[in-house]
PDB file of C-alpha atoms in Angstrom:
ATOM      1  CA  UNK A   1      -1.503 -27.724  -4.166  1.00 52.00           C
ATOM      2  CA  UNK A   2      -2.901 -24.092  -5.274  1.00 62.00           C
ATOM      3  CA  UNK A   3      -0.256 -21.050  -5.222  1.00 79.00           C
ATOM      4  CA  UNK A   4      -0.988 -18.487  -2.828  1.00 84.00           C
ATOM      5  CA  UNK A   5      -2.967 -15.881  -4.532  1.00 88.00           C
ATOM      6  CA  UNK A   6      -1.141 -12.351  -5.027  1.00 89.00           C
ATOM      7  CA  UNK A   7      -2.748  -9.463  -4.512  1.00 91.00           C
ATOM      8  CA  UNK A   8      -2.225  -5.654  -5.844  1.00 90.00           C
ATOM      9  CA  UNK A   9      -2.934  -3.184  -3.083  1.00 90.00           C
ATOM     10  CA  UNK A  10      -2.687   0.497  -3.906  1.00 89.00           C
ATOM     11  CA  UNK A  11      -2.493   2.654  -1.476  1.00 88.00           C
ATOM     12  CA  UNK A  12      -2.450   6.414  -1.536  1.00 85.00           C
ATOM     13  CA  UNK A  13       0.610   7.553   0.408  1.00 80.00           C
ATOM     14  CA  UNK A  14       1.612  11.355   1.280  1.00 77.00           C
ATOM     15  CA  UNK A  15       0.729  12.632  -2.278  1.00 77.00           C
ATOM     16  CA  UNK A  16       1.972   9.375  -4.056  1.00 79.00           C
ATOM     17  CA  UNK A  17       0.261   6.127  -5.447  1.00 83.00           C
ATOM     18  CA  UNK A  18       1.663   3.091  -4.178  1.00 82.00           C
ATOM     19  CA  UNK A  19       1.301  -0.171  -5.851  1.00 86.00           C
ATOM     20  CA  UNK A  20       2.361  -3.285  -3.429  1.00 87.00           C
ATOM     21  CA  UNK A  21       2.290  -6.931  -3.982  1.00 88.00           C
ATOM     22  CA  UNK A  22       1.629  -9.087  -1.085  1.00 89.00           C
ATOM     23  CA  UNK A  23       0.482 -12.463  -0.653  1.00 90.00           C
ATOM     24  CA  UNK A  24      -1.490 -12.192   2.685  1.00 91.00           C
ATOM     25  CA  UNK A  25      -4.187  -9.715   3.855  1.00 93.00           C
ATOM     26  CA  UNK A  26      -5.628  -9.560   7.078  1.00 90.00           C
ATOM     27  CA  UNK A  27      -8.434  -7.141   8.688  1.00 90.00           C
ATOM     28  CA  UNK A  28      -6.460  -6.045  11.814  1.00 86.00           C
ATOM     29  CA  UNK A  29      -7.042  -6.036  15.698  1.00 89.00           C
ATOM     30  CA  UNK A  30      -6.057  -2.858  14.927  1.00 87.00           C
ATOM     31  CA  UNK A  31      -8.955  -0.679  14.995  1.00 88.00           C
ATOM     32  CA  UNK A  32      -8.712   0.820  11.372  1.00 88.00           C
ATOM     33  CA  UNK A  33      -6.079  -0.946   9.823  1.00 92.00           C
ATOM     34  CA  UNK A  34      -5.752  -3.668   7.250  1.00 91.00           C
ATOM     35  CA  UNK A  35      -2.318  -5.924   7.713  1.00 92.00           C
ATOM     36  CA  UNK A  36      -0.135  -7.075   4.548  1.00 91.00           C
ATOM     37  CA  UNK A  37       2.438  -9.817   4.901  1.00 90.00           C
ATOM     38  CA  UNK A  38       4.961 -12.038   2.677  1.00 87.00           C
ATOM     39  CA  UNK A  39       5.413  -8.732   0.033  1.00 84.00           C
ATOM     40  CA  UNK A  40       6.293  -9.758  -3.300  1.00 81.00           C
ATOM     41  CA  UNK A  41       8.697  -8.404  -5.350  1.00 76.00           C
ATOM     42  CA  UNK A  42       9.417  -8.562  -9.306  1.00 68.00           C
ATOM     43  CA  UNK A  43      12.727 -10.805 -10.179  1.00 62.00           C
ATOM     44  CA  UNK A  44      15.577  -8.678  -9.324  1.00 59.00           C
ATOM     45  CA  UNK A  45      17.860 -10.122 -12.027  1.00 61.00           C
ATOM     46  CA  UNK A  46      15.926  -7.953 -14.246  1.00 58.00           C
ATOM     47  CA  UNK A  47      17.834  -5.188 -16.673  1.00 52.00           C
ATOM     48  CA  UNK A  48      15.338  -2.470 -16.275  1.00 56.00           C
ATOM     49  CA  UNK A  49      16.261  -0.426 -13.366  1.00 64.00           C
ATOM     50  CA  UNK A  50      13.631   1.986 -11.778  1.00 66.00           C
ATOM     51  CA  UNK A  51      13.714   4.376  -8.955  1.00 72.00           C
ATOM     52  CA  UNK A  52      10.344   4.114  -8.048  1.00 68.00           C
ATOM     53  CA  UNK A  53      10.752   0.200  -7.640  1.00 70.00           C
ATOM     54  CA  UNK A  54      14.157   0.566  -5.940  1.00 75.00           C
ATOM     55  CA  UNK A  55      12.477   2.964  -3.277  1.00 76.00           C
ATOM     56  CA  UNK A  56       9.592   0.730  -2.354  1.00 75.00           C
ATOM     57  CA  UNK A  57      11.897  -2.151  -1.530  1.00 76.00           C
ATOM     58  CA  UNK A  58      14.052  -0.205   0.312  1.00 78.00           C
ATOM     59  CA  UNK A  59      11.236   0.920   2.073  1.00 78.00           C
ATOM     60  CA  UNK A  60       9.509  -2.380   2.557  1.00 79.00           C
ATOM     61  CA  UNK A  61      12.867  -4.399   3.015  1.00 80.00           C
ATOM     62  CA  UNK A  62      12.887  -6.902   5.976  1.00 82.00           C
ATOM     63  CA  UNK A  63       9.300  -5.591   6.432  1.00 83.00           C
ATOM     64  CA  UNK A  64       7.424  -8.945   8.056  1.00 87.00           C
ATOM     65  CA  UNK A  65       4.063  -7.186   8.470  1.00 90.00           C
ATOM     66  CA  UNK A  66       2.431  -3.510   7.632  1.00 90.00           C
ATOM     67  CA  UNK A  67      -0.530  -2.141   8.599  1.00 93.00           C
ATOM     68  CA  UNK A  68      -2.075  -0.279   6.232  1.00 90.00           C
ATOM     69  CA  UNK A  69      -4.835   2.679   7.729  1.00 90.00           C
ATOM     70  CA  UNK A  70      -8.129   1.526   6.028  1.00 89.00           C
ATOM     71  CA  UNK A  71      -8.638   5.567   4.457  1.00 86.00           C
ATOM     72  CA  UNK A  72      -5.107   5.571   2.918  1.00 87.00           C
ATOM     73  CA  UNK A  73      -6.040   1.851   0.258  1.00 89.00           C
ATOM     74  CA  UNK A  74      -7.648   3.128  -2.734  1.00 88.00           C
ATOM     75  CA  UNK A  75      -8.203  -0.567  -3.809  1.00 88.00           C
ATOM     76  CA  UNK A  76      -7.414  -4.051  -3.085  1.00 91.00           C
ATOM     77  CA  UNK A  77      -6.876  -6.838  -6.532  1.00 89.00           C
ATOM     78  CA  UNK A  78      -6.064 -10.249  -6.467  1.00 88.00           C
ATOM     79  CA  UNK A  79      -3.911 -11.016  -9.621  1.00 86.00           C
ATOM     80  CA  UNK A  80      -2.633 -13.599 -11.487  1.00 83.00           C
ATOM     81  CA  UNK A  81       0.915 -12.404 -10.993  1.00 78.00           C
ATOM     82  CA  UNK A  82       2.886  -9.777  -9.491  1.00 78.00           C
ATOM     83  CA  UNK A  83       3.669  -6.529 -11.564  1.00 74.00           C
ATOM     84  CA  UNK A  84       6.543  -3.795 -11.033  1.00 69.00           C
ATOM     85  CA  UNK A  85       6.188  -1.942  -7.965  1.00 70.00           C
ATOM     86  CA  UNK A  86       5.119   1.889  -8.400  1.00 73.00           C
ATOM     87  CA  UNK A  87       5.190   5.087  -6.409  1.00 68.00           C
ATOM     88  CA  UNK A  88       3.866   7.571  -8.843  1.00 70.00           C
ATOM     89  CA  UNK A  89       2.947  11.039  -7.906  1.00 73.00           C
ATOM     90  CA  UNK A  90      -0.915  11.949  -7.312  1.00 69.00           C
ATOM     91  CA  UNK A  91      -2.304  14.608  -9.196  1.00 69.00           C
ATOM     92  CA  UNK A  92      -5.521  14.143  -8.087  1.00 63.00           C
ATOM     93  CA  UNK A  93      -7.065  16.082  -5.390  1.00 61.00           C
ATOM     94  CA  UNK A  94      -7.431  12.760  -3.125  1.00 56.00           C
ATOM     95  CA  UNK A  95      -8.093  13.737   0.348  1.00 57.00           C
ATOM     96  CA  UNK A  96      -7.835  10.899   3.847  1.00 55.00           C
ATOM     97  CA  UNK A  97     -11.291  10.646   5.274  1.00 56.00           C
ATOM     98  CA  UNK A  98     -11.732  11.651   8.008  1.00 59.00           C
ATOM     99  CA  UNK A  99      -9.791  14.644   7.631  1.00 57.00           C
ATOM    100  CA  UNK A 100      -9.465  17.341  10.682  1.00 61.00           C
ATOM    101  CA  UNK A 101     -11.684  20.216  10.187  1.00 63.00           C
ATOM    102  CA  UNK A 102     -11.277  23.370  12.174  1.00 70.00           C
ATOM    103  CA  UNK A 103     -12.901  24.218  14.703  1.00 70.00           C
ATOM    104  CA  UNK A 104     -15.649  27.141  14.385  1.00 75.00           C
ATOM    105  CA  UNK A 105     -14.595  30.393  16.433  1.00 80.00           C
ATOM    106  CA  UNK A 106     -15.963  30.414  20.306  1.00 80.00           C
ATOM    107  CA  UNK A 107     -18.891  32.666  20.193  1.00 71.00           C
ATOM    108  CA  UNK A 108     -18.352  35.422  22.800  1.00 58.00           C
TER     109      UNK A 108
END
């Protein structure tokens, strides 16, 4: 029997890039939303310790399911294997779509 593929999804997160490692991907009932499951995460006997990593499984730990808002993914890979988690900080001027715009003034 075939592994389960693993895919890379990087998402753009409240100024950050976020690279994730799930097995399953879903389009959602969700209006909007793409769901992730089964999130894969690099062998935690490892020596190198990164804060980065550490954060994004403390944020995704005992996480069964996320849905992801289709404007936040930058892109979707399926890969061969999974790769260290990163949250690295955007210095890009990457903005959601569709982003509120104000309102024009009420003419009198």
């Amino acid at each position: 029997m075939a592994a389960k593929p693993i895919y890379r999804v990087v998402v753009h997160q409240q100024g950050e890039i976020w690279d994730l490692y799930v097995r399953e991907i879903f389009q959602s009932e969700l209006w909007g939303f793409i769901e992730v499951e089964e999130f894969v995460f690099e062998d935690p006997g490892r020596l190198v310790v990164d804060t980065a990593t550490e954060k994004l499984q403390r944020t995704f730990e005992g996480v069964k399911r996320s849905y992801l808002p289709l404007n936040a993914i930058v892109r979707i890979d399926e890969v061969e294997r999974e790769g260290p988690l990163r949250a690295v900080k955007s210095e890009s001027s990457i903005a959601e779509f569709p982003r509120p715009f104000p309102l024009p003034p009420r003419g009198e």
